[in-house]
Amino acid sequence: TGVGWSAQLHPSRVDGATVETMVSGGCSMISLGLESGSDELLRVAGKSSTATQGLDAARIVKAGGARLLAYYMVGLPGESAQTLAQTERLMRDASAHLNVLSVFTPYPGTELYDELVRDGRVPPDHDPGRCSHTSPDRSYTTQLTDAQLREAVLRLSAVADRLNRRGRVQFFARHPRQLARKVLGRRRP
């Protein structure tokens, strides 16, 4: 039997030939950090790709037969109702099999952390251990209140959950052997 594996790729590194080679070599899932539907927020986060590149990469991965895991991040400095809508549109258009939503957390040693300390939005004695990338306890954007960010996270989490359910059904309908392996693997002692 072959060895199954998964990989993470940068959206700018995805092409049909690479995905085809990976899948034929046993790669069953490719993860992409799509992060945001806003090119401006991708730039703020230091990403070297665009939302369009991310969407193109997602389409190539799915067309190549691998499951797609997409990561998204909300609450970056500059996040607004408009950028959240762009991210939601990207989530829907990419239609990954699995979607993971995180909330921006500033960590010491990063440019964004230093910028937020300078702007007074993060106290110099900030303890990143008290923050979680899955909890919208504090908005680091001036365009959204904490409550607005929490509401957006709930809405986008619901979108991700719906896409995740649909993605599992679509993938296993196209790849019944994968479903059989998953089911039979759970029945083993």
PDB file of C-alpha atoms in Angstrom, residues 46-148:
ATOM      1  CA  GLY A  46       3.309  40.388   5.118  1.00  0.00           C
ATOM      2  CA  LYS A  47       1.898  37.832   2.697  1.00  0.00           C
ATOM      3  CA  SER A  48       3.441  37.740  -0.755  1.00  0.00           C
ATOM      4  CA  SER A  49       0.324  36.657  -2.601  1.00  0.00           C
ATOM      5  CA  THR A  50      -2.970  38.161  -3.664  1.00  0.00           C
ATOM      6  CA  ALA A  51      -6.533  37.011  -3.140  1.00  0.00           C
ATOM      7  CA  THR A  52      -6.728  36.179  -6.855  1.00  0.00           C
ATOM      8  CA  GLN A  53      -3.603  34.010  -6.626  1.00  0.00           C
ATOM      9  CA  GLY A  54      -5.150  32.254  -3.649  1.00  0.00           C
ATOM     10  CA  LEU A  55      -8.389  31.578  -5.486  1.00  0.00           C
ATOM     11  CA  ASP A  56      -6.528  30.321  -8.564  1.00  0.00           C
ATOM     12  CA  ALA A  57      -4.402  28.029  -6.382  1.00  0.00           C
ATOM     13  CA  ALA A  58      -7.517  26.663  -4.658  1.00  0.00           C
ATOM     14  CA  ARG A  59      -9.096  25.832  -8.002  1.00  0.00           C
ATOM     15  CA  ILE A  60      -5.935  24.087  -9.226  1.00  0.00           C
ATOM     16  CA  VAL A  61      -5.638  21.977  -6.055  1.00  0.00           C
ATOM     17  CA  LYS A  62      -9.260  20.842  -6.275  1.00  0.00           C
ATOM     18  CA  ALA A  63      -9.068  20.177 -10.017  1.00  0.00           C
ATOM     19  CA  GLY A  64      -5.954  18.083  -9.388  1.00  0.00           C
ATOM     20  CA  GLY A  65      -7.882  15.747  -7.099  1.00  0.00           C
ATOM     21  CA  ALA A  66      -6.463  16.706  -3.698  1.00  0.00           C
ATOM     22  CA  ARG A  67      -8.570  17.798  -0.761  1.00  0.00           C
ATOM     23  CA  LEU A  68      -8.133  21.480  -0.059  1.00  0.00           C
ATOM     24  CA  LEU A  69      -7.631  22.875   3.431  1.00  0.00           C
ATOM     25  CA  ALA A  70      -7.800  26.684   3.477  1.00  0.00           C
ATOM     26  CA  TYR A  71      -6.730  28.911   6.335  1.00  0.00           C
ATOM     27  CA  TYR A  72      -8.268  32.341   6.893  1.00  0.00           C
ATOM     28  CA  MET A  73      -7.400  35.082   9.375  1.00  0.00           C
ATOM     29  CA  VAL A  74      -9.691  37.910  10.474  1.00  0.00           C
ATOM     30  CA  GLY A  75      -9.143  40.933  12.687  1.00  0.00           C
ATOM     31  CA  LEU A  76      -5.893  42.186  11.202  1.00  0.00           C
ATOM     32  CA  PRO A  77      -5.181  45.909  11.577  1.00  0.00           C
ATOM     33  CA  GLY A  78      -7.258  47.563   8.858  1.00  0.00           C
ATOM     34  CA  GLU A  79     -10.005  44.907   8.919  1.00  0.00           C
ATOM     35  CA  SER A  80     -13.382  46.437   8.102  1.00  0.00           C
ATOM     36  CA  ALA A  81     -16.866  45.377   7.129  1.00  0.00           C
ATOM     37  CA  GLN A  82     -15.737  45.595   3.490  1.00  0.00           C
ATOM     38  CA  THR A  83     -12.643  43.396   3.959  1.00  0.00           C
ATOM     39  CA  LEU A  84     -14.666  40.860   5.954  1.00  0.00           C
ATOM     40  CA  ALA A  85     -17.119  40.687   3.041  1.00  0.00           C
ATOM     41  CA  GLN A  86     -14.184  40.138   0.664  1.00  0.00           C
ATOM     42  CA  THR A  87     -12.919  37.277   2.837  1.00  0.00           C
ATOM     43  CA  GLU A  88     -16.373  35.713   2.998  1.00  0.00           C
ATOM     44  CA  ARG A  89     -16.604  35.925  -0.799  1.00  0.00           C
ATOM     45  CA  LEU A  90     -13.163  34.279  -1.108  1.00  0.00           C
ATOM     46  CA  MET A  91     -14.240  31.502   1.259  1.00  0.00           C
ATOM     47  CA  ARG A  92     -17.329  30.813  -0.804  1.00  0.00           C
ATOM     48  CA  ASP A  93     -15.519  31.052  -4.150  1.00  0.00           C
ATOM     49  CA  ALA A  94     -12.577  28.870  -3.070  1.00  0.00           C
ATOM     50  CA  SER A  95     -15.047  26.348  -1.601  1.00  0.00           C
ATOM     51  CA  ALA A  96     -12.340  24.380   0.194  1.00  0.00           C
ATOM     52  CA  HIS A  97     -13.129  20.956   1.586  1.00  0.00           C
ATOM     53  CA  LEU A  98     -11.947  22.151   4.992  1.00  0.00           C
ATOM     54  CA  ASN A  99     -11.857  25.765   6.200  1.00  0.00           C
ATOM     55  CA  VAL A 100     -10.056  27.009   9.306  1.00  0.00           C
ATOM     56  CA  LEU A 101     -10.780  30.485  10.620  1.00  0.00           C
ATOM     57  CA  SER A 102      -8.382  32.200  13.017  1.00  0.00           C
ATOM     58  CA  VAL A 103      -8.426  35.580  14.715  1.00  0.00           C
ATOM     59  CA  PHE A 104      -5.349  37.767  14.442  1.00  0.00           C
ATOM     60  CA  THR A 105      -3.228  37.753  17.582  1.00  0.00           C
ATOM     61  CA  PRO A 106      -0.177  40.025  17.801  1.00  0.00           C
ATOM     62  CA  TYR A 107       2.958  38.197  18.919  1.00  0.00           C
ATOM     63  CA  PRO A 108       6.155  39.835  20.179  1.00  0.00           C
ATOM     64  CA  GLY A 109       8.924  39.894  17.617  1.00  0.00           C
ATOM     65  CA  THR A 110       6.615  40.597  14.685  1.00  0.00           C
ATOM     66  CA  GLU A 111       6.375  43.888  12.812  1.00  0.00           C
ATOM     67  CA  LEU A 112       2.629  44.076  13.470  1.00  0.00           C
ATOM     68  CA  TYR A 113       3.155  43.642  17.213  1.00  0.00           C
ATOM     69  CA  ASP A 114       5.723  46.464  17.277  1.00  0.00           C
ATOM     70  CA  GLU A 115       3.406  48.677  15.226  1.00  0.00           C
ATOM     71  CA  LEU A 116       0.476  48.042  17.565  1.00  0.00           C
ATOM     72  CA  VAL A 117       2.633  48.803  20.633  1.00  0.00           C
ATOM     73  CA  ARG A 118       3.765  52.097  19.014  1.00  0.00           C
ATOM     74  CA  ASP A 119       0.127  52.987  18.246  1.00  0.00           C
ATOM     75  CA  GLY A 120      -0.897  52.204  21.825  1.00  0.00           C
ATOM     76  CA  ARG A 121      -3.291  49.419  20.806  1.00  0.00           C
ATOM     77  CA  VAL A 122      -1.178  46.791  22.577  1.00  0.00           C
ATOM     78  CA  PRO A 123       0.348  47.513  25.982  1.00  0.00           C
ATOM     79  CA  PRO A 124       4.123  46.988  26.111  1.00  0.00           C
ATOM     80  CA  ASP A 125       3.631  44.310  28.787  1.00  0.00           C
ATOM     81  CA  HIS A 126       1.106  42.408  26.641  1.00  0.00           C
ATOM     82  CA  ASP A 127       1.032  38.697  27.433  1.00  0.00           C
ATOM     83  CA  PRO A 128       0.350  36.812  24.178  1.00  0.00           C
ATOM     84  CA  GLY A 129      -0.227  33.677  26.241  1.00  0.00           C
ATOM     85  CA  ARG A 130      -3.520  35.197  27.365  1.00  0.00           C
ATOM     86  CA  CYS A 131      -4.692  35.519  23.760  1.00  0.00           C
ATOM     87  CA  SER A 132      -5.941  32.827  21.453  1.00  0.00           C
ATOM     88  CA  HIS A 133      -6.071  32.824  17.691  1.00  0.00           C
ATOM     89  CA  THR A 134      -9.535  31.278  17.967  1.00  0.00           C
ATOM     90  CA  SER A 135     -11.033  33.879  20.305  1.00  0.00           C
ATOM     91  CA  PRO A 136     -12.028  37.375  19.214  1.00  0.00           C
ATOM     92  CA  ASP A 137     -11.499  38.914  22.671  1.00  0.00           C
ATOM     93  CA  ARG A 138      -9.990  42.077  21.281  1.00  0.00           C
ATOM     94  CA  SER A 139     -10.117  43.810  17.932  1.00  0.00           C
ATOM     95  CA  TYR A 140      -6.805  45.246  16.727  1.00  0.00           C
ATOM     96  CA  THR A 141      -8.410  47.240  13.961  1.00  0.00           C
ATOM     97  CA  THR A 142      -9.782  50.722  14.402  1.00  0.00           C
ATOM     98  CA  GLN A 143     -12.578  50.011  11.901  1.00  0.00           C
ATOM     99  CA  LEU A 144     -14.349  47.386  14.049  1.00  0.00           C
ATOM    100  CA  THR A 145     -15.316  47.252  17.684  1.00  0.00           C
ATOM    101  CA  ASP A 146     -14.696  44.113  19.718  1.00  0.00           C
ATOM    102  CA  ALA A 147     -18.414  43.314  19.444  1.00  0.00           C
ATOM    103  CA  GLN A 148     -18.409  43.764  15.665  1.00  0.00           C
TER     104      GLN A 148
END
